Coordinates of C-alpha atoms and ligand atoms in Angstrom, one line a residue:
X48 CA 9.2 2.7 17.6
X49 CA 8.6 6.4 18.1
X50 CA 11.0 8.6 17.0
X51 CA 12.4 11.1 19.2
X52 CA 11.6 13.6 16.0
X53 CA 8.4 12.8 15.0
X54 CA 5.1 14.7 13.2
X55 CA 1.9 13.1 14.4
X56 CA -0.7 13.2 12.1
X57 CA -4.4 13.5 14.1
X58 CA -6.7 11.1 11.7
X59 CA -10.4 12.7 11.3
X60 CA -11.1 10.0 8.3
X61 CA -10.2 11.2 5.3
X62 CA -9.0 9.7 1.9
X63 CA -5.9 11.6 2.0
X64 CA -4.7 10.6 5.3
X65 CA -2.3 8.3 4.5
X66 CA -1.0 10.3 1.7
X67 CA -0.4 13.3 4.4
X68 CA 2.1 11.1 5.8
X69 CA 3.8 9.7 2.4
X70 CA 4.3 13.7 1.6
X71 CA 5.8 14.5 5.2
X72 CA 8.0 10.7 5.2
X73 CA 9.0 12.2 1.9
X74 CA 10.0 15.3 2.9
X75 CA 12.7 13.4 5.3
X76 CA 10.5 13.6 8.8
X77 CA 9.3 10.6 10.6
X78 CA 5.4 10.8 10.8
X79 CA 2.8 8.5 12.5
X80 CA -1.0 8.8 12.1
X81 CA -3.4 8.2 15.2
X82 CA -6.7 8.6 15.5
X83 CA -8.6 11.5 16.7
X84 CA -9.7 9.8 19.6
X85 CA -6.2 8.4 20.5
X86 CA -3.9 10.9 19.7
X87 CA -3.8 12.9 22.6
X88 CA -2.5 10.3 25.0
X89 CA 0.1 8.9 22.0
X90 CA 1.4 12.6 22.1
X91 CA 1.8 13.7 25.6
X92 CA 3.8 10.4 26.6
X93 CA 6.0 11.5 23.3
X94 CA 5.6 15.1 22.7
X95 CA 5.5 15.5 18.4
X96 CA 7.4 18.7 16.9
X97 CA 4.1 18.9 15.0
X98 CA 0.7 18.4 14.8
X99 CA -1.3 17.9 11.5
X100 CA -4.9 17.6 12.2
X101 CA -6.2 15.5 9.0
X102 CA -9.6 16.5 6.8
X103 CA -12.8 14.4 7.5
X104 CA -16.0 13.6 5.5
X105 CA -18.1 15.1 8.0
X106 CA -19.3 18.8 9.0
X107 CA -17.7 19.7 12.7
X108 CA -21.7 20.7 13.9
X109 CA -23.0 17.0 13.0
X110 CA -24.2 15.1 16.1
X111 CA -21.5 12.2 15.3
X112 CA -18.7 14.4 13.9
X113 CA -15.3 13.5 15.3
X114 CA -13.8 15.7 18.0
X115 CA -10.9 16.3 19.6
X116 CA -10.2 17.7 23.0
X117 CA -9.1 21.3 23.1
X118 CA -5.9 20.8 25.3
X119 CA -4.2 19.5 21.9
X120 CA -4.4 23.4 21.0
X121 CA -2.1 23.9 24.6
X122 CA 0.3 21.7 24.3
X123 CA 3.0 24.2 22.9
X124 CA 3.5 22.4 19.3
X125 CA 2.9 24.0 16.1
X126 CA 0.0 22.3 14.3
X127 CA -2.0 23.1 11.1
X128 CA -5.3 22.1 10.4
X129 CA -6.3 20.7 7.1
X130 CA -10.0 21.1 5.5
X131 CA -11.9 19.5 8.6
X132 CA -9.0 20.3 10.8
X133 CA -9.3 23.9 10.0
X134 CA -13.1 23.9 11.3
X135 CA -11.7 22.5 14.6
X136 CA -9.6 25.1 15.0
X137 CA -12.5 27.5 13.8
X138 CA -14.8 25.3 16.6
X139 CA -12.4 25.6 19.6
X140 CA -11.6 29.4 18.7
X141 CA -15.3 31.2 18.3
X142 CA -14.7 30.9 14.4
X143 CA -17.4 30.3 12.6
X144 CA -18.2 27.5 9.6
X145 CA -21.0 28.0 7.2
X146 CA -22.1 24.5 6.1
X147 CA -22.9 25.5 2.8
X148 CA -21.9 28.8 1.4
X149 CA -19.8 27.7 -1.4
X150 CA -19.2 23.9 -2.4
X151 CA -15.8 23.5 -3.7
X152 CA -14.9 20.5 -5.2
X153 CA -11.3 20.4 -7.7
X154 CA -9.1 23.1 -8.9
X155 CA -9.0 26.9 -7.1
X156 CA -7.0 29.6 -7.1
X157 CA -5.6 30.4 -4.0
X158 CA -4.3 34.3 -3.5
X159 CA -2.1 34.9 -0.6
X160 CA -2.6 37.9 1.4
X161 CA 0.5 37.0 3.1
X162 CA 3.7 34.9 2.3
X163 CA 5.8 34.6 5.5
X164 CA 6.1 31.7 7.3
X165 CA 3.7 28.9 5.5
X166 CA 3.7 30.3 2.2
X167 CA 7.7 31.3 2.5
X168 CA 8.4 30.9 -1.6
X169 CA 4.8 30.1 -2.4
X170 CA 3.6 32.5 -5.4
X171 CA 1.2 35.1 -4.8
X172 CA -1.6 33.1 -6.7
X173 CA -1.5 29.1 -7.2
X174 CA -3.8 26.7 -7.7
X175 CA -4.8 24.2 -4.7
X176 CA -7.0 21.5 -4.4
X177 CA -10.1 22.1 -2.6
X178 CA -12.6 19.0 -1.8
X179 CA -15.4 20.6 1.3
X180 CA -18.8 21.6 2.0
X181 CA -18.2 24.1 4.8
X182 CA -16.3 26.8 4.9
X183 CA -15.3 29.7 7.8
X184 CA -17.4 32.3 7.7
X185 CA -15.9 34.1 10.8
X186 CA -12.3 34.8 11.6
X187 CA -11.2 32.9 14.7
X188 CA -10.3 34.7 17.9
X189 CA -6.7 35.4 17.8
X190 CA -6.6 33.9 14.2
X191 CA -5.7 36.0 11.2
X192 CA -6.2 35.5 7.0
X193 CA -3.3 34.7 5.3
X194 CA -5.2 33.7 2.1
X195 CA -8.4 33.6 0.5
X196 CA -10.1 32.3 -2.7
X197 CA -12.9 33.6 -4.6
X198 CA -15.1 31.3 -3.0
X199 CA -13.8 31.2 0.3
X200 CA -12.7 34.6 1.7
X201 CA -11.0 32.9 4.9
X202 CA -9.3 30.2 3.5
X203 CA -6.1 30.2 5.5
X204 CA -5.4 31.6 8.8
X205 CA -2.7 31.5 11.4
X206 CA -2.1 32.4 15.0
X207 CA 1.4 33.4 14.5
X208 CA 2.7 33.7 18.2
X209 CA 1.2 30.3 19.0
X210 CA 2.4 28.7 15.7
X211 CA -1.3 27.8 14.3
X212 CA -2.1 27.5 11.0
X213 CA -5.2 26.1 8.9
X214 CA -5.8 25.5 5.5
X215 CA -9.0 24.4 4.2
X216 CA -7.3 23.3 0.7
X217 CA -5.9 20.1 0.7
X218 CA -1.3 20.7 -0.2
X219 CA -0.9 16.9 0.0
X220 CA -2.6 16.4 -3.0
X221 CA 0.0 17.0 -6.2
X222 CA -2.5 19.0 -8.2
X223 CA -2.0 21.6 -5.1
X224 CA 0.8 22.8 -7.2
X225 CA 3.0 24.4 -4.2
X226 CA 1.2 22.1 -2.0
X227 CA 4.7 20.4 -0.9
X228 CA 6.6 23.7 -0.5
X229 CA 3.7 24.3 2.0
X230 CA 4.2 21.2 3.9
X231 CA 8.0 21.3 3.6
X232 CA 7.4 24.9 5.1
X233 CA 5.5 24.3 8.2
X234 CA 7.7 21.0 9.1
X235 CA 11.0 22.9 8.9
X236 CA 10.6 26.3 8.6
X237 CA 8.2 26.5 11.7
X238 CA 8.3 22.9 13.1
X239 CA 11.7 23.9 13.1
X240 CA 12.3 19.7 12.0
X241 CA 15.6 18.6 11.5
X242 CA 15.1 15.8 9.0
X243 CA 17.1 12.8 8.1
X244 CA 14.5 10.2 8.0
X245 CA 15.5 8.1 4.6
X246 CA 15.9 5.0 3.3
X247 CA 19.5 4.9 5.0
X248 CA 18.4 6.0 8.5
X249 CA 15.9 3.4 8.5
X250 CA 17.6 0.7 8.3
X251 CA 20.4 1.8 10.4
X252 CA 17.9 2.0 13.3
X253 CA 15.9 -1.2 12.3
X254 CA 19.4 -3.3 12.2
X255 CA 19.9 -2.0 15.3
X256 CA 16.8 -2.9 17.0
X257 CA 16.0 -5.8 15.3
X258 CA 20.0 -7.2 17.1
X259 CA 18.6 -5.9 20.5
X260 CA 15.1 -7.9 20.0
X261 CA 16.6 -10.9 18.9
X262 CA 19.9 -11.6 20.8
X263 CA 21.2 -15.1 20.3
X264 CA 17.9 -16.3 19.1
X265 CA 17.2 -17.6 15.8
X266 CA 14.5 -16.0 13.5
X267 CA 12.5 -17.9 10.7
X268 CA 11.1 -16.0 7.8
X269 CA 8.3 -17.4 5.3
X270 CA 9.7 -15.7 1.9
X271 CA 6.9 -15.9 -0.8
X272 CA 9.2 -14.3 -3.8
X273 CA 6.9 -11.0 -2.9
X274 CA 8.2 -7.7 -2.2
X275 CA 7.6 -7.6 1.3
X276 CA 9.2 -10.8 2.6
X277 CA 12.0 -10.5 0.3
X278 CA 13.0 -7.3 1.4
X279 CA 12.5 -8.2 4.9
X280 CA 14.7 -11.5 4.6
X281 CA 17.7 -9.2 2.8
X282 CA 17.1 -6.8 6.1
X283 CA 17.3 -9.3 8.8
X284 CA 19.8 -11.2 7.1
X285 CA 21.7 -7.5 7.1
X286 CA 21.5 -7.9 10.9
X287 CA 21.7 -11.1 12.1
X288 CA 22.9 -13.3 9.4
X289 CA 22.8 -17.2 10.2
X290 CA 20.8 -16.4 12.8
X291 CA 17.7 -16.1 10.0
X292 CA 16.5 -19.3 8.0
X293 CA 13.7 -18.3 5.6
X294 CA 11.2 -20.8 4.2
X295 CA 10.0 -20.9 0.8
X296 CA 6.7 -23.4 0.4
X297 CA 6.0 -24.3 -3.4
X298 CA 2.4 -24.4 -3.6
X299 CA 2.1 -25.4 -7.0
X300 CA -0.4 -22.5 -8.0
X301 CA 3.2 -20.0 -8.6
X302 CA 4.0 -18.7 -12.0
X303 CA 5.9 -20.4 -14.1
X304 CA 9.7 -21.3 -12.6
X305 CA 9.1 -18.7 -9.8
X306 CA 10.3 -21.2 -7.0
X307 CA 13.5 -21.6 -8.9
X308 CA 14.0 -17.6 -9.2
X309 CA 13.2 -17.3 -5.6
X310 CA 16.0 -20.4 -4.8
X311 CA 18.2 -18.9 -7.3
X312 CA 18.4 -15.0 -6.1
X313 CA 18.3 -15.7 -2.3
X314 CA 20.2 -18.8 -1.5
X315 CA 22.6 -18.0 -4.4
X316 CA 22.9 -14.4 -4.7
X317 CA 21.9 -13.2 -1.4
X318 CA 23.6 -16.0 0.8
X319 CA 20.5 -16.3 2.7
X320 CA 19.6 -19.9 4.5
X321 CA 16.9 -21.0 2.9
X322 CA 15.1 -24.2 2.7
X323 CA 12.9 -24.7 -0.1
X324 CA 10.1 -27.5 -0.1
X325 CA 8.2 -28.4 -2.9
X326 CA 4.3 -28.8 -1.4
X327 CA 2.5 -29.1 -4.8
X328 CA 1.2 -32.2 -4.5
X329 CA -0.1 -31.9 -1.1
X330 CA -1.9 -28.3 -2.4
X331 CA -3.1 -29.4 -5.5
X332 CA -4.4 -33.2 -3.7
X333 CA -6.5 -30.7 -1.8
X334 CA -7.6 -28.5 -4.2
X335 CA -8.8 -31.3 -6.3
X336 CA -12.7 -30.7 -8.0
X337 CA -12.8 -27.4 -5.9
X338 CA -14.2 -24.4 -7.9
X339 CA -16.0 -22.1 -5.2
X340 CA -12.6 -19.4 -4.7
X341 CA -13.2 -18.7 -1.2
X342 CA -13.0 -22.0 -0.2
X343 CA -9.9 -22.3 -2.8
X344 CA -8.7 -19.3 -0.5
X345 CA -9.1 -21.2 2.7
X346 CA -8.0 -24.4 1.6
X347 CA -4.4 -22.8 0.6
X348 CA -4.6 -20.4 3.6
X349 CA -4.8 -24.0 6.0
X350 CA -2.6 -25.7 4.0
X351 CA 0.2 -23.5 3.7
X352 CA 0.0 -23.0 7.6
X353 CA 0.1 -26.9 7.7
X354 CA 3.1 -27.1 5.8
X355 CA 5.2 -24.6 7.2
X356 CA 4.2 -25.5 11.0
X357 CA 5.6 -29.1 10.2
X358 CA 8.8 -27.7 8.4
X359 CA 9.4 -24.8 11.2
X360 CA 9.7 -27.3 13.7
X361 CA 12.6 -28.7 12.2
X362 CA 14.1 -25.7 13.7
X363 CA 13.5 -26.0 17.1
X364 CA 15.2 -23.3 18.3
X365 CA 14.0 -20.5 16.3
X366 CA 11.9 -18.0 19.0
X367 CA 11.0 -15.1 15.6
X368 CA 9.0 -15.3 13.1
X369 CA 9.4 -12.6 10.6
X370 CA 6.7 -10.8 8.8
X371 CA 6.7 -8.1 6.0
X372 CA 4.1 -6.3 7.4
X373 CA 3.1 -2.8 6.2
X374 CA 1.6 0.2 8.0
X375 CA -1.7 0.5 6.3
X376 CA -2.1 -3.0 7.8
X377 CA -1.7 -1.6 11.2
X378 CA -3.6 1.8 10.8
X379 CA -6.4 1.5 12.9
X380 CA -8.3 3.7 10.3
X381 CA -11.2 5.8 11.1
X382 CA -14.0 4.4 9.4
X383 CA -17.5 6.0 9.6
X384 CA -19.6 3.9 7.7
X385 CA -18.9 1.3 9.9
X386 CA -16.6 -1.8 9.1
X387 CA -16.5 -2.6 5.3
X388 CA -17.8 -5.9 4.1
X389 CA -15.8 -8.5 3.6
X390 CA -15.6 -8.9 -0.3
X391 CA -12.8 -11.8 -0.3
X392 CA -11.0 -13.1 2.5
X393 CA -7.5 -12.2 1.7
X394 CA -4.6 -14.9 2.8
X395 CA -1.8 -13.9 4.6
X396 CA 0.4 -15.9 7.5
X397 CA -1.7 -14.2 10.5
X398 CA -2.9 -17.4 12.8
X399 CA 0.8 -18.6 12.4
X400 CA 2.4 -16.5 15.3
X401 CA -0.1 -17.9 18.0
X402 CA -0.2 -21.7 17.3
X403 CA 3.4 -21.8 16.9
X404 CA 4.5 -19.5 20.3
X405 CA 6.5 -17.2 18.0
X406 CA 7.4 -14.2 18.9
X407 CA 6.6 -11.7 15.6
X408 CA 9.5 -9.4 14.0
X409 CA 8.2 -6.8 11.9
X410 CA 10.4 -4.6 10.6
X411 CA 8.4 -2.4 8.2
X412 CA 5.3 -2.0 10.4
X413 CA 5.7 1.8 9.8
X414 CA 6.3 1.9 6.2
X415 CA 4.8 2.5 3.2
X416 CA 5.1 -0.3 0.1
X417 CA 6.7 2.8 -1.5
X418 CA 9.5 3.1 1.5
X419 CA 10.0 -0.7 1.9
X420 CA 11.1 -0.4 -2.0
X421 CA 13.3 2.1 -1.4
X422 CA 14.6 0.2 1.5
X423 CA 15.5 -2.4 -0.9
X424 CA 17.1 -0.2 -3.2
X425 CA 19.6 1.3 -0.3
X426 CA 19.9 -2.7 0.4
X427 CA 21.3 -3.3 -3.1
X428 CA 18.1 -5.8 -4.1
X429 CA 17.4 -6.0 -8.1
X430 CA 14.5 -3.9 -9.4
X431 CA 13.4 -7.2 -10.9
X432 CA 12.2 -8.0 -7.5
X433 CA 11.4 -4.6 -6.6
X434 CA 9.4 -3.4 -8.6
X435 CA 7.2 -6.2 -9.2
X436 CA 3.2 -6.0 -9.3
X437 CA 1.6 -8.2 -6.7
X438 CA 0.5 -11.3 -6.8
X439 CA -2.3 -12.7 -4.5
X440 CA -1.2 -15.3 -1.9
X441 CA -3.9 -18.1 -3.6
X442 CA -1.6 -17.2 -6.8
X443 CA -2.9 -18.8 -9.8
X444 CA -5.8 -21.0 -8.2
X445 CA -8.0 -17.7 -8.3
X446 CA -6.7 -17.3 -12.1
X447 CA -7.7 -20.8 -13.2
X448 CA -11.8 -20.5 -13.0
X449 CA -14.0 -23.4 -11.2
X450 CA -11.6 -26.4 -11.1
X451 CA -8.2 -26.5 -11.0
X452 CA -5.6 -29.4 -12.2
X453 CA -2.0 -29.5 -13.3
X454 CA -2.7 -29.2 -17.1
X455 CA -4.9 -26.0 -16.8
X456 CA -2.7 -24.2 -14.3
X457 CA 0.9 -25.2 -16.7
X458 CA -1.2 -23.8 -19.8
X459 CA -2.1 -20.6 -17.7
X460 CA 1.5 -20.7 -16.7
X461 CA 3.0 -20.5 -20.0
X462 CA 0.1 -18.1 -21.5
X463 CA 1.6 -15.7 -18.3
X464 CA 4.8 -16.1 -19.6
X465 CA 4.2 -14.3 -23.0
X466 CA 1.8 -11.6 -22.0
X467 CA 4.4 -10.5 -19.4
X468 CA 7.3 -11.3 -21.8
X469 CA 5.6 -8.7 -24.1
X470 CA 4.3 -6.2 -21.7
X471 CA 8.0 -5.9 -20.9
X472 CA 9.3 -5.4 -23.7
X473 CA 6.7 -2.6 -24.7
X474 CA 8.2 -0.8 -21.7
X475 CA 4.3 -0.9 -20.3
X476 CA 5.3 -3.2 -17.4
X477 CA 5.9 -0.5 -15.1
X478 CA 2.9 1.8 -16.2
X479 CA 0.8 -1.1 -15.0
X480 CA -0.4 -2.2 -11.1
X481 CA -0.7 -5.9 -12.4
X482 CA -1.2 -7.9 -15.7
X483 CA -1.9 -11.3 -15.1
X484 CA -4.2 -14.1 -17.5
X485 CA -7.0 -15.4 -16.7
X486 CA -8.1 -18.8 -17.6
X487 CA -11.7 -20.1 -18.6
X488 CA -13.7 -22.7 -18.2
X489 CA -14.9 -22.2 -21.6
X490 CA -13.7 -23.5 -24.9
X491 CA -15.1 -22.0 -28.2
X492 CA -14.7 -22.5 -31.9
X493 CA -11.6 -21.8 -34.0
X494 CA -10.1 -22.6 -37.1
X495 CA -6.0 -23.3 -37.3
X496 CA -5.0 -24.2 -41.2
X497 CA -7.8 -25.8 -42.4
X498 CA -9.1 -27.6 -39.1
X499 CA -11.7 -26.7 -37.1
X500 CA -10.3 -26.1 -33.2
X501 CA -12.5 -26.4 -30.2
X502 CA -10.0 -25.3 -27.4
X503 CA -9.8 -22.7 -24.1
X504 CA -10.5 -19.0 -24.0
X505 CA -8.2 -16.5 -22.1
X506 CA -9.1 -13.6 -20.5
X507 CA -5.9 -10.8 -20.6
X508 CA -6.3 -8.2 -17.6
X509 CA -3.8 -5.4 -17.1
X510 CA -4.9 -2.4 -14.4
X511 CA -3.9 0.6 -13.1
X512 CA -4.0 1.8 -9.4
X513 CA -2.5 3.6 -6.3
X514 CA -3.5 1.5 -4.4
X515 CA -5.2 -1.9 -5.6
X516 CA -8.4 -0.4 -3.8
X517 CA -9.8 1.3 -7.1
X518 CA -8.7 0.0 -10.4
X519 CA -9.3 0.9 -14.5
X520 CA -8.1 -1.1 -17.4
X521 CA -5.0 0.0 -18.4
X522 CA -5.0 1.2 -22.1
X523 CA -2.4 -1.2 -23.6
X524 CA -2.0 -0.1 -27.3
X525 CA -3.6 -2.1 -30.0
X526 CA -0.3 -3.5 -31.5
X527 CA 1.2 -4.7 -28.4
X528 CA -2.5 -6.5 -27.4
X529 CA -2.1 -8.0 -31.1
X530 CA 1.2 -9.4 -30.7
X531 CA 0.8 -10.8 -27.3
X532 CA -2.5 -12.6 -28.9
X533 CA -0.8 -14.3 -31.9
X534 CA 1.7 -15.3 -29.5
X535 CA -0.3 -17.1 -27.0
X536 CA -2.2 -18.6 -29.5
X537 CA 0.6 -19.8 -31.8
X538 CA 2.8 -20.9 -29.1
X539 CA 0.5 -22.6 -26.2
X540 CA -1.0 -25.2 -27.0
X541 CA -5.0 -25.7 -26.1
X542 CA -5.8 -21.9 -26.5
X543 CA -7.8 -20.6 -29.9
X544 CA -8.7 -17.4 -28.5
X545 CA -7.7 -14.1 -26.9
X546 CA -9.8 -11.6 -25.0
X547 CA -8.9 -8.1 -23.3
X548 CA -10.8 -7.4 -19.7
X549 CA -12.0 -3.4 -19.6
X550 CA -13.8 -3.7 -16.5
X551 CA -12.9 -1.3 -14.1
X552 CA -13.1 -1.9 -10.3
X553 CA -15.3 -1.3 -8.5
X554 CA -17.8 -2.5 -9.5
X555 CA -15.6 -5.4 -11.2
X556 CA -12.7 -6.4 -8.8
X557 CA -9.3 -7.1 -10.2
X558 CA -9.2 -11.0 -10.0
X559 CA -11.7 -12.5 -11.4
X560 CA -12.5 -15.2 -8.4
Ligands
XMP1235 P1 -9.4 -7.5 -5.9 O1 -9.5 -8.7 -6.8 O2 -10.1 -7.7 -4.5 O3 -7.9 -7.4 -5.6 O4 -9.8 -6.3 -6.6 C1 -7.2 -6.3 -4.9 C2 -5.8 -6.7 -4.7 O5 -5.7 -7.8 -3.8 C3 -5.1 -8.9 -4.4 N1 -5.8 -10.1 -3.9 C4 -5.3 -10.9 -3.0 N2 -4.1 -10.9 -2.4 N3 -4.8 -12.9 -1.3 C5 -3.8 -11.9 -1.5 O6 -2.7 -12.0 -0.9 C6 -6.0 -12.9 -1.9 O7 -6.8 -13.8 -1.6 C7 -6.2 -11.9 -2.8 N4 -7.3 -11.6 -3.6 C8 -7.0 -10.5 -4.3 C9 -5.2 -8.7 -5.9 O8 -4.3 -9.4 -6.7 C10 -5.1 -7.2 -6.0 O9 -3.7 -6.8 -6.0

C-alpha cells in the first residue's frame, strides 16, 4: 500500500534511518524507506511529494560508496539531503567534500544565515547533532548557504527555485533541538504535504482493504497474548468479524496464568472466536532432558507449527492467515558489512504460510511497534496489553537454564510473578524494555531459622532499550531490588538466594540462553 501522499525516504545505511521515518510518520505524513539502489523505480511508478535522501557510514569518493542516479535530482520533487545525502547533492552538483577537515561527532551550534523556508521559526543559533567525517568544502553550482557552524562553514545549502535542500546535521535526532520544526518545515511548508496520516486514518484504510482482500473468506489468526497479534486480531475482527477465528496454543513455557488472561480478554471482552488448546504436554514431552537453547528454540519453533497445522485444519475453509508483522521486519536494510551473524535463531510463524497454502494478511507491514500501539489505543485495547515488554516466542524455556521440567518452570513462574508485581508497583515497569527472572541450574548455601538450606539461585534482569538491539541494566533502586528479594525468597518455595544481572548488551545479550 502506497499512499497517494507519501515521502520516500532514499536509504544510504545509516543508524538513523528508520528513525527519519518515525519523525516524518509522526509528523502526520505517510513515509516509506527504499533503498538507494531501488528507490528510483519505486518513485517514478508513484511519484513522492518528497524526497529525503538518508546519511550513510561511508565517504561519497570510496570505491564502494552507495550512489544514486542523478535523474532523482530531475524529477521535480523537493528533496533534502541528510549528512551523506548532502555530499550527493555536493557530488552531482560540482560541490566539493573534504574527507577530513573537521570531524564532528555530538553537539554543535548551528547559526543560520538565513531563516525562510527550512528554518521558518528555527532560532538564529540552535544546537544540532552532527555525527560525519567529511564535510563540503565548495558551494554547489546553483546551491547557496543557509547555515554554517564553526567547524563547517557550508553546513546547509538550498537551491531554492528547484526546492533542494541539504543538511549535514542530522534534525531527526531529538538532541537537534529544532530538529523537528526542520522536518515539519520541509514536509509542509515546501513539500507543501497535506497530512492526516494517524492512528485513525490507518485503520480506516486497513479495514477497508483488509474487506476487499478477504471477501467471504475466512481468516485464522495465531494470537500469542503479544502486542502484535493481539492488536491485529482486535483489527481484523474490526473488519470482518466472524469471519476471523484466532488460535491461542498453550505451550506450557508461558508465564504464569497467561493463557487464561489471553482466553479471558479476547474471547470474553473482545468477542473474538477463539479456540484455545492446551499443548503443554506435547511441548514439554519434547523438551524433555534438552538443555542446548537453540535446539530448545527449534524444538518449540516445529512443534508449535505441528500443533497449529493440525488445529487450523479444523477449519477448513479458512484461505488467511494473519500475521502481526512489523516494518523493520520487511526493511530490506542496507547493510555494508555484509549480513550479520546469526547470534540466535529467533522463532516466529514464518514456514507456516507455505505448508499450509495460506494466503498471508498483514496488516501492520508498514508500521512501527510504536504506531501498532497507538493503533490499539484508537481501537480501545487496555494499556495492560499495550504496553507490555516482549516476551520471546521460546518464553520461559530460554529462562529455565540447561533442562527444563514442570517444577523448575512453575517456580520460575511464581518468582516472575513477584518481581513484576513489585516492579509495578514502583512505577519502574514502564521505564523498563523487559524484566524477566532467570532460573539456574545452581543451588547454593543458605540459612532460614536455624536450618541450613541448600536450594536454587535466581538471576533478576531488568534492561533498557529502543530497540532490543543494544541494552544496559536498568538502575532499579536499592529498596525496590530489596523488597522484591525478600519476597521471592520468603514466598517461593526452593529459592535461598537473589542476584541482580548488570551486564549490558552487547557484549552480554538480554536472555541469558
Ligand atoms: P537477545 O537475548 O538476543 O534478545 O539480546 C533481544 C530481544 O529478542 C528477544 N528474543 C527472542 N524473541 N524468539 C523471540 O521471539 C527468540 O528466540 C528470542 N530470543 C530473544 C529477547 O527477549 C529480546 O527482546
Amino acid at each position: 500500500m502506497i499512499h497517494a501522499e507519501w515521502i520516500c525516504i532514499v536509504d544510504f545505511g545509516s543508524q538513523y534511518t528508520q528513525l527519519i521515518a518515525r519523525r516524518i510518520r509522526e509528523l502526520g505524513v505517510y513515509c516509506e524507506i527504499h533503498p538507494f539502489h531501488l528507490a528510483l523505480d519505486v518513485m517514478r511508478a508513484n511519484l513522492p511529494v518528497g524526497i529525503i535522501l538518508s546519511g550513510g557510514p561511508s565517504s561519497v569518493y570510496e570505491t564502494d560508496a552507495p550512489h544514486i542516479d542523478g535523474s532523482v535530482f530531475e524529477l521535480g520533487v523537493p528533496l533534502l539531503g541528510i549528512c551523506y545525502g548532502l555530499q550527493l547533492i555536493a557530488l552531482h552538483h560540482h560541490g566539493a567534500v573534504d574527507p577530513a577537515a573537521h570531524r564532528e561527532y555530538g553537539k554543535a551550534e548551528l547559526r543560520l544565515d538565513n531563516q525562510a523556508d527550512l528554518f521558518n521559526g528555527v532560532s538564529q543559533d540552535t544546537t544540532v547533532w552532527m555525527s560525519h567525517g567529511d564535510s563540503l568544502s565548495r558551494i554547489p553550482d546553483n546551491f547557496e548557504v543557509i547555515a554554517h557552524t564553526p567547524n563547517a562553514p557550508i553546513c546547509a545549502i538550498r537551491n531554492a527555485g528547484k526546492k533542494q535542500y541539504g543538511v549535514q546535521f542530522h534534525p531527526e535526532v531529538v538532541h537537534s533541538v529544532e530538529g523537528k520544526t526542520i522536518l515539519s518545515n520541509f514536509i509542509y511548508g515546501i513539500c507543501r504535504a497535506q497530512g492526516g496520516w494517524n492512528p485513525r486514518s490507518f485503520i480506516e484504510q486497513a479495514i477497508e482493504e483488509i474487506r476487499e482482500t478477504v471477501g467471504s473468506e475466512r481468516v485464522i489468526c495465531a494470537l500469542s497474548g503479544g502486542v502484535d497479534s493481539a492488536v491485529a486480531a482486535v483489527l481484523l475482527h474490526e473488519a470482518i468479524g466472524a469471519q476471523l477465528q484466532c488460535i491461542h496454543i498453550d505451550n506450557g513455557v508461558m508465564r504464569k496464568n497467561e493463557s487464561a488472561q489471553v482466553v479471558e480478554t479476547f474471547r470474553d471482552e473482545f468477542h473474538i472466536p477463539l479456540k484455545f488448546v492446551d499443548a503443554t504436554d506435547l511441548f514439554l514431552d519434547r523438551l524433555a532432558g534438552i538443555s542446548d537453547p537453540e535446539q530448545k528454540r527449534k524444538i518449540i519453533g516445529a512443534t508449535f507449527i505441528d500443533v497449529f497445522e493440525k488445529e487450523a485444519s479444523e477449519f477448513r475453509d479458512a484461505a488467511f492467515l494473519a500475521q502481526g508483522t512489523l516494518y523493520p521486519d520487511v526493511i530490506e536494510s542496507v547493510n555494508f558489512k555484509g549480513p550479520s551473524a546469526t547470534i540466535k535463531s529467533h522463532h516466529n510463524v514464518g514456514g507456516l504460510p507455505e505448508r499450509m497454502n495460506f494466503r498471508l494478511i498483514e496488516p501492520f507491514r508498514e508500521l512501527f511497534k510504536d504506531e501498532v500501539r497507538n493503533v490499539g489505543r484508537e481501537l480501545g485495547m487496555p494499556a495492560h496489553i499495550l504496553d507490555r515488554h516482549p516476551f520471546p516466542g521460546p518464553g520461559l524455556a530460554i529462562r529455565v537454564l540447561g533442562d527444563i521440567d514442570r517444577p523448575r518452570l512453575d517456580l520460575l513462574r511464581d518468582v516472575d510473578e513477584v518481581y513484576l508485581d513489585e516492579i509495578r508497583k514502583a512505577g519502574e515497569y514502564d521505564n523498563i524494555w523487559q524484566a524477566f527472572a532467570v532460573l539456574l541450574p545452581v543451588k547454593s548455601v543458605g540459612v532460614m531459622g536455624d536450618a541450613r538450606t541448600y536450594e536454587f539461585t535466581v538471576a533478576l534482569r531488568a534492561v533498557t532499550s529502543i530497540d532490543g538491539m543494544t541494552a544496559d541494566w536498568a538502575r532499579v533502586p536499592y529498596n525496590v531490588l530489596e523488597r522484591i528479594s525478600n519476597r521471592i525468597i520468603n514466598e517461593v518455595r526452593g529459592v535461598n538466594r537473589v542476584v541482580y544481572d548488570i551486564s549490558s548488551k552487547p557484549p552480554s545479550t538480554i536472555e541469558w540462553e
